[in-house]
Coordinates of C-alpha atoms and ligand atoms in Angstrom, one line a residue:
M1 CA 7.0 -13.4 -11.5
Y2 CA 9.1 -11.5 -9.1
F3 CA 9.0 -8.0 -7.6
Q4 CA 12.3 -6.1 -7.5
C5 CA 12.4 -4.0 -4.3
G6 CA 15.8 -2.4 -3.9
R7 CA 18.0 -4.9 -2.0
F8 CA 15.3 -7.6 -2.2
R9 CA 13.7 -9.7 -5.0
L10 CA 10.3 -10.9 -3.8
S11 CA 8.6 -13.9 -5.3
F12 CA 5.0 -14.8 -4.8
T13 CA 4.7 -18.4 -3.7
R14 CA 1.8 -17.0 -1.4
P15 CA 0.3 -13.6 -0.9
L16 CA 2.7 -11.3 0.9
V17 CA 1.7 -9.1 3.9
M18 CA 2.9 -5.4 4.1
G19 CA 2.7 -4.3 7.7
I20 CA 1.7 -0.6 8.2
L21 CA 3.9 1.6 10.4
N22 CA 2.2 4.9 10.9
L23 CA 4.4 7.7 12.2
T24 CA 1.6 10.2 12.1
P25 CA -0.2 11.5 15.2
D26 CA -3.5 11.7 13.1
S27 CA -3.8 8.2 11.7
F28 CA -7.4 7.0 11.6
F29 CA -6.6 3.8 13.5
D30 CA -3.3 3.9 15.3
G31 CA -2.4 7.6 15.4
A32 CA 0.3 8.7 17.9
R33 CA 1.1 5.2 18.9
Y34 CA 4.4 5.0 17.1
T35 CA 5.6 8.6 17.1
T36 CA 8.9 7.9 19.0
L37 CA 11.8 6.1 17.5
D38 CA 11.7 3.4 20.2
A39 CA 8.0 2.8 19.7
A40 CA 8.4 2.6 15.9
R41 CA 11.4 0.2 16.2
A42 CA 9.5 -2.1 18.7
R43 CA 6.4 -2.1 16.5
A44 CA 8.4 -3.0 13.4
Q45 CA 10.2 -5.8 15.2
Q46 CA 6.8 -7.2 16.3
M47 CA 5.5 -7.1 12.8
V48 CA 8.5 -9.0 11.5
E49 CA 8.0 -11.6 14.2
E50 CA 4.3 -11.9 13.2
G51 CA 5.4 -12.7 9.6
A52 CA 5.4 -9.4 7.8
D53 CA 7.0 -9.6 4.3
L54 CA 7.4 -5.8 4.0
I55 CA 7.0 -2.7 6.2
D56 CA 5.3 0.4 4.9
I57 CA 6.4 3.5 6.7
G58 CA 4.2 6.6 6.5
G59 CA 4.8 10.1 7.8
E60 CA 1.7 11.8 6.4
S61 CA -1.8 10.7 6.7
T62 CA -3.5 10.5 3.3
R63 CA -6.9 9.3 4.3
P64 CA -9.9 11.4 3.3
G65 CA -10.0 15.0 4.7
T66 CA -6.6 15.1 6.3
T67 CA -4.4 18.2 6.1
P68 CA -1.0 17.8 4.3
V69 CA 2.3 18.1 6.3
S70 CA 5.4 19.9 5.0
A71 CA 8.2 18.0 3.5
A72 CA 10.4 19.1 6.4
E73 CA 8.0 17.6 8.9
E74 CA 7.6 14.4 6.9
L75 CA 11.4 14.0 6.6
K76 CA 11.8 14.5 10.3
R77 CA 9.3 11.6 11.0
V78 CA 10.3 9.2 8.3
I79 CA 14.1 9.3 7.7
P80 CA 15.3 8.4 11.3
V81 CA 13.0 5.4 11.2
V82 CA 14.2 4.2 7.8
H83 CA 17.8 4.4 9.2
A84 CA 16.8 2.6 12.4
L85 CA 15.1 -0.2 10.5
R86 CA 17.5 -0.6 7.6
Q87 CA 18.8 -4.0 8.9
I88 CA 15.5 -5.5 10.0
G89 CA 15.7 -8.1 7.2
I90 CA 12.7 -7.3 5.1
P91 CA 12.1 -4.6 2.5
L92 CA 11.3 -1.1 3.8
S93 CA 8.6 0.8 1.9
V94 CA 8.0 4.5 2.3
D95 CA 4.5 5.9 1.7
T96 CA 5.0 9.3 0.2
Y97 CA 4.1 11.4 -2.9
K98 CA 6.8 14.1 -2.3
P99 CA 9.9 13.7 -4.6
Q100 CA 12.1 15.2 -1.9
V101 CA 11.0 12.6 0.7
M102 CA 11.4 9.8 -1.9
R103 CA 15.0 10.8 -2.6
A104 CA 15.9 11.1 1.1
A105 CA 14.2 7.8 1.9
L106 CA 16.1 6.0 -0.9
D107 CA 19.3 7.6 0.3
A108 CA 18.5 6.3 3.8
G109 CA 18.0 2.8 2.5
A110 CA 14.3 2.4 1.6
D111 CA 13.6 -0.4 -0.9
L112 CA 10.1 0.6 -2.1
I113 CA 8.3 3.9 -2.7
N114 CA 4.6 3.7 -2.2
D115 CA 3.0 6.7 -3.9
V116 CA -0.7 7.2 -3.4
R117 CA -0.6 9.8 -6.2
G118 CA 0.9 7.3 -8.6
F119 CA 4.1 9.3 -9.3
R120 CA 2.2 12.2 -10.8
Q121 CA 4.0 15.0 -8.9
P122 CA 6.6 16.8 -10.9
G123 CA 10.0 15.1 -10.1
A124 CA 8.5 11.9 -8.7
L125 CA 9.5 9.7 -11.7
D126 CA 13.0 11.2 -11.6
A127 CA 13.3 10.5 -7.9
V128 CA 12.7 6.7 -8.3
R129 CA 14.1 6.2 -11.8
V130 CA 17.8 6.4 -10.7
S131 CA 17.5 3.7 -8.1
N132 CA 16.5 0.0 -8.1
C133 CA 13.6 0.5 -5.7
G134 CA 10.2 -1.0 -6.1
V135 CA 7.4 1.4 -6.9
C136 CA 3.8 1.1 -5.9
V137 CA 1.4 3.0 -8.2
M138 CA -2.0 3.7 -6.6
H139 CA -5.1 5.2 -8.0
M140 CA -6.6 8.2 -6.3
L141 CA -9.3 10.6 -7.5
D142 CA -8.1 14.2 -7.0
T143 CA -6.4 14.8 -3.7
P144 CA -6.9 13.6 -0.1
Q145 CA -8.5 16.9 0.7
T146 CA -11.1 16.8 -2.1
M147 CA -11.4 13.1 -3.2
Q148 CA -14.5 12.2 -1.0
R149 CA -16.6 15.3 -1.9
A150 CA -18.6 13.5 -4.6
P151 CA -16.7 10.7 -6.2
S152 CA -18.2 9.9 -9.6
Y153 CA -17.3 7.4 -12.3
Q154 CA -19.0 6.1 -15.4
D155 CA -17.4 2.7 -14.7
V156 CA -15.1 2.7 -11.7
V157 CA -13.4 -0.6 -12.6
A158 CA -12.7 0.4 -16.2
E159 CA -11.5 3.9 -15.2
V160 CA -9.2 2.6 -12.4
A161 CA -7.9 -0.1 -14.7
G162 CA -7.2 2.5 -17.5
F163 CA -5.4 4.8 -15.1
L164 CA -3.2 2.0 -13.8
R165 CA -2.4 0.9 -17.3
E166 CA -1.4 4.4 -18.4
R167 CA 0.8 4.9 -15.3
V168 CA 2.6 1.6 -15.9
E169 CA 3.2 2.6 -19.5
T170 CA 4.6 6.0 -18.4
L171 CA 6.8 4.4 -15.7
E172 CA 8.2 1.9 -18.2
A173 CA 8.7 4.6 -20.8
S174 CA 10.7 6.6 -18.3
G175 CA 13.1 3.7 -17.7
I176 CA 11.5 1.9 -14.7
A177 CA 11.7 -1.9 -15.3
R178 CA 8.4 -3.7 -15.2
A179 CA 9.8 -6.0 -12.5
R180 CA 9.9 -3.0 -10.1
I181 CA 6.3 -2.0 -10.5
A182 CA 3.2 -2.9 -8.3
I183 CA -0.3 -1.5 -8.8
D184 CA -3.0 -0.7 -6.3
P185 CA -6.7 0.4 -6.9
G186 CA -6.6 2.7 -3.9
F187 CA -9.5 1.5 -1.7
G188 CA -11.1 4.5 0.0
F189 CA -9.3 7.1 -2.1
G190 CA -12.1 9.0 -4.0
K191 CA -14.6 6.2 -4.0
T192 CA -18.0 5.6 -2.5
V193 CA -18.7 2.4 -0.5
A194 CA -20.3 0.9 -3.6
H195 CA -17.3 1.9 -5.8
N196 CA -14.9 0.2 -3.3
F197 CA -16.9 -3.0 -3.2
Q198 CA -17.2 -3.1 -7.0
L199 CA -13.4 -2.7 -7.2
L200 CA -12.9 -5.5 -4.7
A201 CA -15.3 -7.8 -6.4
Q202 CA -13.7 -7.2 -9.8
L203 CA -10.1 -6.9 -8.7
S204 CA -9.0 -9.6 -11.1
N205 CA -10.0 -7.3 -14.0
L206 CA -7.3 -4.8 -12.9
A207 CA -4.5 -7.3 -13.3
L208 CA -1.7 -6.6 -15.7
P209 CA 0.8 -9.2 -16.9
R210 CA 3.7 -9.8 -14.5
I211 CA 2.7 -6.9 -12.2
P212 CA 1.7 -7.7 -8.6
L213 CA -1.5 -6.2 -7.3
L214 CA -1.5 -4.6 -3.9
A215 CA -4.7 -4.2 -1.8
G216 CA -5.1 -1.9 1.2
L217 CA -8.4 -2.5 2.9
S218 CA -7.3 -2.7 6.6
R219 CA -9.9 -1.1 8.9
K220 CA -11.2 1.3 6.2
S221 CA -14.5 3.0 6.4
M222 CA -16.0 0.8 3.6
L223 CA -15.8 -2.0 6.2
G224 CA -17.4 0.2 8.8
A225 CA -20.2 1.0 6.4
V226 CA -21.3 -2.7 6.2
T227 CA -20.5 -3.7 9.8
S228 CA -21.5 -0.5 11.6
R229 CA -18.2 -0.8 13.6
A230 CA -15.5 1.7 14.6
P231 CA -12.0 1.3 13.2
D232 CA -10.8 -0.5 16.3
E233 CA -13.6 -3.1 15.9
R234 CA -12.9 -3.9 12.2
L235 CA -10.4 -6.8 12.5
A236 CA -12.7 -9.5 11.4
A237 CA -14.0 -7.4 8.5
S238 CA -10.4 -6.6 7.5
I239 CA -9.5 -10.3 7.4
A240 CA -12.5 -11.1 5.3
A241 CA -11.7 -8.3 2.9
A242 CA -8.0 -9.5 2.7
V243 CA -9.1 -13.0 1.8
C244 CA -11.5 -11.7 -0.8
A245 CA -8.7 -9.7 -2.3
A246 CA -6.3 -12.6 -2.3
Q247 CA -8.9 -14.8 -4.0
R248 CA -9.2 -12.2 -6.7
G249 CA -5.5 -12.0 -7.4
A250 CA -4.0 -9.6 -4.9
R251 CA -0.3 -10.5 -4.3
I252 CA 0.4 -8.1 -1.5
I253 CA -2.0 -7.2 1.3
R254 CA -1.4 -4.0 3.3
A255 CA -2.5 -4.5 6.8
H256 CA -2.3 -3.2 10.4
D257 CA -2.8 -6.6 12.0
V258 CA 0.0 -8.6 10.5
G259 CA -0.2 -11.8 12.5
S260 CA -4.0 -12.3 12.0
T261 CA -3.7 -11.5 8.3
V262 CA -0.8 -13.9 7.8
D263 CA -2.8 -16.7 9.5
A264 CA -5.8 -16.1 7.4
L265 CA -3.8 -16.0 4.2
K266 CA -2.0 -19.2 5.1
V267 CA -5.4 -21.0 5.3
W268 CA -6.6 -19.4 2.1
D269 CA -3.3 -20.5 0.4
E270 CA -3.6 -24.1 1.6
V271 CA -7.1 -24.4 0.2
Q272 CA -6.0 -22.7 -3.0
K273 CA -3.1 -25.0 -3.6
E274 CA -5.4 -28.1 -3.3
E275 CA -7.9 -26.7 -5.8
R276 CA -8.4 -28.7 -9.0
P277 CA -9.3 -26.8 -12.2
Ligands
PT1_1 C1 -3.5 1.9 0.3 C2 -3.2 2.9 1.2 C3 -1.9 3.4 1.2 N1 -4.1 3.3 2.2 C4 -1.4 2.0 -0.6 N2 -1.0 2.9 0.3 C5 -3.7 4.3 3.1 N3 -0.5 1.6 -1.6 C6 -2.4 4.8 3.0 C7 -11.1 5.0 5.0 O1 -12.0 5.1 4.1 O2 -4.8 1.4 0.2 N4 -2.6 1.5 -0.6 N5 -1.5 4.3 2.1 C8 -4.7 4.8 4.1 N6 -5.7 5.5 3.5 C9 -7.0 5.4 3.9 C10 -8.1 5.7 2.9 C11 -7.4 5.1 5.2 C12 -9.4 5.5 3.3 C13 -8.7 5.0 5.6 C14 -9.7 5.2 4.6 O3 -11.4 4.8 6.2

Protein backbone atom coordinates (compact mmCIF):
# COMPACT_ATOMS: atom_id res chain seq x y z
CA MET A 1 0.00 0.00 0.00
CA TYR A 2 1.18 3.51 -0.74
CA PHE A 3 -0.29 6.99 -0.39
CA GLN A 4 0.14 9.35 -3.32
CA CYS A 5 0.69 12.89 -2.03
CA GLY A 6 1.51 15.24 -4.89
CA ARG A 7 5.27 15.06 -5.43
CA PHE A 8 5.62 12.24 -2.88
CA ARG A 9 4.61 8.60 -2.74
CA LEU A 10 4.51 7.50 0.89
CA SER A 11 4.81 3.90 2.00
CA PHE A 12 3.92 2.60 5.42
CA THR A 13 6.77 0.54 6.78
CA ARG A 14 5.87 2.17 10.14
CA PRO A 15 3.19 4.66 11.24
CA LEU A 16 3.90 8.15 9.88
CA VAL A 17 3.75 11.35 11.91
CA MET A 18 2.05 14.46 10.57
CA GLY A 19 3.32 17.52 12.45
CA ILE A 20 0.81 20.29 13.09
CA LEU A 21 1.72 23.84 12.04
CA ASN A 22 -0.98 26.22 13.27
CA LEU A 23 -0.98 29.67 11.71
CA THR A 24 -4.00 30.71 13.74
CA PRO A 25 -3.96 33.12 16.66
CA ASP A 26 -6.82 31.17 18.30
CA SER A 27 -5.55 27.58 18.30
CA PHE A 28 -6.50 25.67 21.47
CA PHE A 29 -2.92 24.67 22.20
CA ASP A 30 -0.32 26.75 20.35
CA GLY A 31 -2.27 29.78 19.14
CA ALA A 32 -0.26 32.83 18.01
CA ARG A 33 3.04 31.01 18.37
CA TYR A 34 3.68 30.60 14.65
CA THR A 35 1.90 33.58 13.13
CA THR A 36 4.99 35.12 11.50
CA LEU A 37 6.70 33.62 8.48
CA ASP A 38 10.01 33.25 10.34
CA ALA A 39 8.39 31.50 13.30
CA ALA A 40 6.46 29.15 11.02
CA ARG A 41 9.61 28.31 9.04
CA ALA A 42 11.62 27.64 12.20
CA ARG A 43 8.87 25.44 13.66
CA ALA A 44 8.55 23.44 10.43
CA GLN A 45 12.31 22.90 10.28
CA GLN A 46 12.29 21.74 13.89
CA MET A 47 9.50 19.23 13.15
CA VAL A 48 11.48 17.86 10.20
CA GLU A 49 14.52 17.41 12.45
CA GLU A 50 12.31 15.62 15.01
CA GLY A 51 11.28 13.12 12.34
CA ALA A 52 7.99 14.43 10.91
CA ASP A 53 6.86 12.63 7.76
CA LEU A 54 4.38 15.35 6.73
CA ILE A 55 3.53 18.88 7.83
CA ASP A 56 -0.11 19.97 8.16
CA ILE A 57 -0.53 23.73 7.72
CA GLY A 58 -3.72 25.28 9.10
CA GLY A 59 -4.99 28.85 8.72
CA GLU A 60 -8.39 28.47 10.36
CA SER A 61 -9.11 26.87 13.70
CA THR A 62 -11.83 24.23 13.32
CA ARG A 63 -12.06 23.00 16.88
CA PRO A 64 -15.49 23.24 18.57
CA GLY A 65 -17.04 26.69 18.90
CA THR A 66 -14.54 28.73 16.88
CA THR A 67 -15.64 31.42 14.45
CA PRO A 68 -14.79 30.95 10.76
CA VAL A 69 -12.28 33.22 9.01
CA SER A 70 -12.73 34.59 5.50
CA ALA A 71 -11.04 32.92 2.54
CA ALA A 72 -8.99 36.11 2.08
CA GLU A 73 -7.63 35.94 5.63
CA GLU A 74 -6.95 32.19 5.37
CA LEU A 75 -5.10 32.68 2.07
CA LYS A 76 -3.00 35.46 3.62
CA ARG A 77 -1.94 33.13 6.44
CA VAL A 78 -1.42 29.91 4.50
CA ILE A 79 -0.08 30.64 1.03
CA PRO A 80 3.19 32.41 1.97
CA VAL A 81 4.00 29.53 4.32
CA VAL A 82 3.36 26.91 1.63
CA HIS A 83 5.71 28.85 -0.67
CA ALA A 84 8.35 29.17 2.05
CA LEU A 85 8.25 25.46 2.97
CA ARG A 86 7.97 24.04 -0.53
CA GLN A 87 11.55 22.71 -0.51
CA ILE A 88 11.57 21.39 3.04
CA GLY A 89 11.74 17.80 1.77
CA ILE A 90 8.50 16.27 3.10
CA PRO A 91 4.90 16.55 1.88
CA LEU A 92 3.02 19.72 2.76
CA SER A 93 -0.59 19.27 3.79
CA VAL A 94 -3.03 22.17 3.98
CA ASP A 95 -5.95 21.92 6.41
CA THR A 96 -8.85 23.69 4.70
CA TYR A 97 -12.43 23.09 3.56
CA LYS A 98 -12.59 26.12 1.25
CA PRO A 99 -12.21 25.27 -2.47
CA GLN A 100 -10.59 28.65 -3.15
CA VAL A 101 -7.91 27.97 -0.53
CA MET A 102 -7.43 24.41 -1.83
CA ARG A 103 -6.76 25.68 -5.36
CA ALA A 104 -4.33 28.38 -4.22
CA ALA A 105 -2.53 25.94 -1.91
CA LEU A 106 -2.09 23.42 -4.72
CA ASP A 107 -0.82 26.16 -7.03
CA ALA A 108 1.66 27.18 -4.33
CA GLY A 109 2.93 23.59 -4.08
CA ALA A 110 0.87 21.78 -1.44
CA ASP A 111 0.94 17.97 -1.72
CA LEU A 112 -2.11 17.04 0.37
CA ILE A 113 -5.44 18.67 1.13
CA ASN A 114 -6.80 17.83 4.58
CA ASP A 115 -10.51 18.68 4.64
CA VAL A 116 -12.35 18.40 7.95
CA ARG A 117 -15.63 18.62 5.99
CA GLY A 118 -14.70 15.67 3.78
CA PHE A 119 -14.89 17.58 0.46
CA ARG A 120 -18.60 18.31 0.87
CA GLN A 121 -18.41 22.05 0.05
CA PRO A 122 -19.52 22.84 -3.51
CA GLY A 123 -16.39 22.96 -5.66
CA ALA A 124 -14.16 21.05 -3.25
CA LEU A 125 -14.01 17.87 -5.34
CA ASP A 126 -13.25 19.87 -8.49
CA ALA A 127 -10.46 21.73 -6.70
CA VAL A 128 -8.53 18.54 -5.89
CA ARG A 129 -9.53 16.33 -8.80
CA VAL A 130 -7.33 18.08 -11.37
CA SER A 131 -4.13 17.63 -9.33
CA ASN A 132 -2.21 14.60 -8.07
CA CYS A 133 -2.50 15.68 -4.44
CA GLY A 134 -3.41 13.42 -1.56
CA VAL A 135 -6.80 14.02 0.04
CA CYS A 136 -7.69 13.39 3.66
CA VAL A 137 -11.42 12.91 4.21
CA MET A 138 -12.52 13.53 7.78
CA HIS A 139 -15.83 12.90 9.49
CA MET A 140 -17.46 15.84 11.23
CA LEU A 141 -21.03 16.14 12.47
CA ASP A 142 -22.55 19.47 11.28
CA THR A 143 -20.11 22.43 11.48
CA PRO A 144 -17.47 23.52 14.02
CA GLN A 145 -19.96 26.11 15.31
CA THR A 146 -22.72 23.60 16.04
CA MET A 147 -21.13 20.15 16.23
CA GLN A 148 -20.71 19.96 20.02
CA ARG A 149 -24.22 21.15 20.92
CA ALA A 150 -25.68 17.67 21.43
CA PRO A 151 -23.85 15.10 19.35
CA SER A 152 -26.05 12.04 18.99
CA TYR A 153 -25.61 8.75 17.16
CA GLN A 154 -27.38 5.38 17.17
CA ASP A 155 -23.98 3.73 16.67
CA VAL A 156 -21.10 6.17 16.29
CA VAL A 157 -18.67 3.62 14.84
CA ALA A 158 -21.13 2.34 12.22
CA GLU A 159 -22.20 5.87 11.27
CA VAL A 160 -18.67 7.24 10.92
CA ALA A 161 -17.65 4.11 8.98
CA GLY A 162 -20.64 4.53 6.67
CA PHE A 163 -19.87 8.19 6.09
CA LEU A 164 -16.22 7.50 5.24
CA ARG A 165 -17.20 4.66 2.90
CA GLU A 166 -19.68 6.92 1.08
CA ARG A 167 -17.13 9.74 0.76
CA VAL A 168 -14.47 7.39 -0.64
CA GLU A 169 -16.99 6.11 -3.21
CA THR A 170 -17.88 9.68 -4.19
CA LEU A 171 -14.23 10.72 -4.47
CA GLU A 172 -13.36 7.70 -6.59
CA ALA A 173 -16.43 8.24 -8.78
CA SER A 174 -15.28 11.82 -9.40
CA GLY A 175 -11.91 10.57 -10.66
CA ILE A 176 -9.70 10.67 -7.56
CA ALA A 177 -7.55 7.53 -7.50
CA ARG A 178 -7.86 5.39 -4.38
CA ALA A 179 -4.09 5.70 -3.82
CA ARG A 180 -4.62 9.44 -3.17
CA ILE A 181 -7.19 9.00 -0.38
CA ALA A 182 -6.77 8.87 3.41
CA ILE A 183 -9.64 8.67 5.91
CA ASP A 184 -10.02 10.08 9.42
CA PRO A 185 -12.81 9.59 12.01
CA GLY A 186 -12.41 13.19 13.22
CA PHE A 187 -11.81 12.88 16.94
CA GLY A 188 -13.51 15.76 18.77
CA PHE A 189 -15.62 16.85 15.80
CA GLY A 190 -19.22 16.43 16.92
CA LYS A 191 -18.61 13.61 19.38
CA THR A 192 -18.96 13.20 23.12
CA VAL A 193 -16.03 11.91 25.17
CA ALA A 194 -17.66 8.47 25.12
CA HIS A 195 -18.11 8.60 21.32
CA ASN A 196 -14.44 9.52 20.89
CA PHE A 197 -13.24 6.63 23.03
CA GLN A 198 -15.58 4.20 21.27
CA LEU A 199 -14.12 5.32 17.94
CA LEU A 200 -10.57 4.95 19.22
CA ALA A 201 -11.26 1.52 20.70
CA GLN A 202 -12.87 0.30 17.48
CA LEU A 203 -10.68 2.16 15.01
CA SER A 204 -9.87 -1.07 13.18
CA ASN A 205 -13.56 -1.32 12.21
CA LEU A 206 -13.20 1.86 10.14
CA ALA A 207 -10.46 0.48 7.92
CA LEU A 208 -11.05 0.32 4.17
CA PRO A 209 -8.85 -1.76 1.86
CA ARG A 210 -5.68 0.06 0.69
CA ILE A 211 -6.66 3.35 2.36
CA PRO A 212 -4.52 4.73 5.20
CA LEU A 213 -6.29 5.75 8.39
CA LEU A 214 -5.25 9.06 9.93
CA ALA A 215 -5.86 9.83 13.62
CA GLY A 216 -5.70 13.26 15.23
CA LEU A 217 -5.87 13.01 19.00
CA SER A 218 -3.09 15.36 20.06
CA ARG A 219 -3.97 17.32 23.22
CA LYS A 220 -7.71 17.14 22.55
CA SER A 221 -10.36 17.62 25.24
CA MET A 222 -11.26 13.89 25.31
CA LEU A 223 -7.81 13.43 26.89
CA GLY A 224 -8.44 16.30 29.29
CA ALA A 225 -11.71 14.64 30.28
CA VAL A 226 -9.96 11.53 31.59
CA THR A 227 -6.80 13.16 33.00
CA SER A 228 -8.28 16.45 34.28
CA ARG A 229 -5.38 18.25 32.63
CA ALA A 230 -5.14 21.44 30.56
CA PRO A 231 -4.00 21.22 26.92
CA ASP A 232 -0.38 22.07 27.78
CA GLU A 233 -0.27 19.15 30.26
CA ARG A 234 -1.61 16.49 27.88
CA LEU A 235 1.61 15.20 26.30
CA ALA A 236 1.63 11.82 28.07
CA ALA A 237 -2.07 11.34 27.36
CA SER A 238 -1.51 12.24 23.70
CA ILE A 239 1.31 9.71 23.37
CA ALA A 240 -0.83 6.98 24.93
CA ALA A 241 -3.67 7.81 22.54
CA ALA A 242 -1.30 7.79 19.55
CA VAL A 243 0.01 4.33 20.46
CA CYS A 244 -3.56 3.04 20.95
CA ALA A 245 -4.45 4.37 17.49
CA ALA A 246 -1.37 2.79 15.87
CA GLN A 247 -2.18 -0.53 17.54
CA ARG A 248 -5.66 -0.38 15.98
CA GLY A 249 -4.45 0.37 12.47
CA ALA A 250 -3.81 4.12 12.21
CA ARG A 251 -1.09 4.69 9.58
CA ILE A 252 -0.71 8.45 10.07
CA ILE A 253 -0.72 10.19 13.45
CA ARG A 254 -1.41 13.95 13.49
CA ALA A 255 0.50 15.48 16.40
CA HIS A 256 1.85 18.69 17.90
CA ASP A 257 4.75 16.93 19.65
CA VAL A 258 6.57 15.33 16.76
CA GLY A 259 9.74 14.08 18.48
CA SER A 260 7.97 12.40 21.39
CA THR A 261 5.37 10.85 19.10
CA VAL A 262 8.04 9.51 16.72
CA ASP A 263 9.92 7.93 19.67
CA ALA A 264 6.78 6.29 21.06
CA LEU A 265 5.82 4.90 17.65
CA LYS A 266 9.34 3.54 17.09
CA VAL A 267 9.00 1.51 20.28
CA TRP A 268 5.49 0.36 19.34
CA ASP A 269 6.73 -0.62 15.87
CA GLU A 270 9.67 -2.61 17.21
CA VAL A 271 7.35 -4.62 19.46
CA GLN A 272 4.83 -5.05 16.69
CA LYS A 273 7.47 -6.39 14.26
CA GLU A 274 8.46 -9.12 16.75
CA GLU A 275 4.90 -10.25 17.35
CA ARG A 276 4.13 -13.82 16.39
CA PRO A 277 0.61 -14.57 15.18
C1 LIG B 1 -8.04 15.92 12.95
C2 LIG B 1 -7.94 17.34 13.04
C3 LIG B 1 -7.67 18.05 11.82
N1 LIG B 1 -8.07 18.03 14.19
C4 LIG B 1 -7.62 16.01 10.65
N2 LIG B 1 -7.51 17.37 10.66
C5 LIG B 1 -8.00 19.37 14.20
N3 LIG B 1 -7.48 15.34 9.48
C6 LIG B 1 -7.74 20.07 13.00
C7 LIG B 1 -10.87 19.21 21.39
O1 LIG B 1 -11.83 18.46 21.65
O2 LIG B 1 -8.30 15.18 14.01
N4 LIG B 1 -7.87 15.30 11.77
N5 LIG B 1 -7.58 19.40 11.85
C8 LIG B 1 -8.18 20.12 15.50
N6 LIG B 1 -9.51 19.99 15.96
C9 LIG B 1 -9.87 19.87 17.30
C10 LIG B 1 -11.06 19.21 17.63
C11 LIG B 1 -9.02 20.31 18.29
C12 LIG B 1 -11.38 19.01 18.96
C13 LIG B 1 -9.35 20.14 19.62
C14 LIG B 1 -10.54 19.47 19.96
O3 LIG B 1 -10.14 19.71 22.27
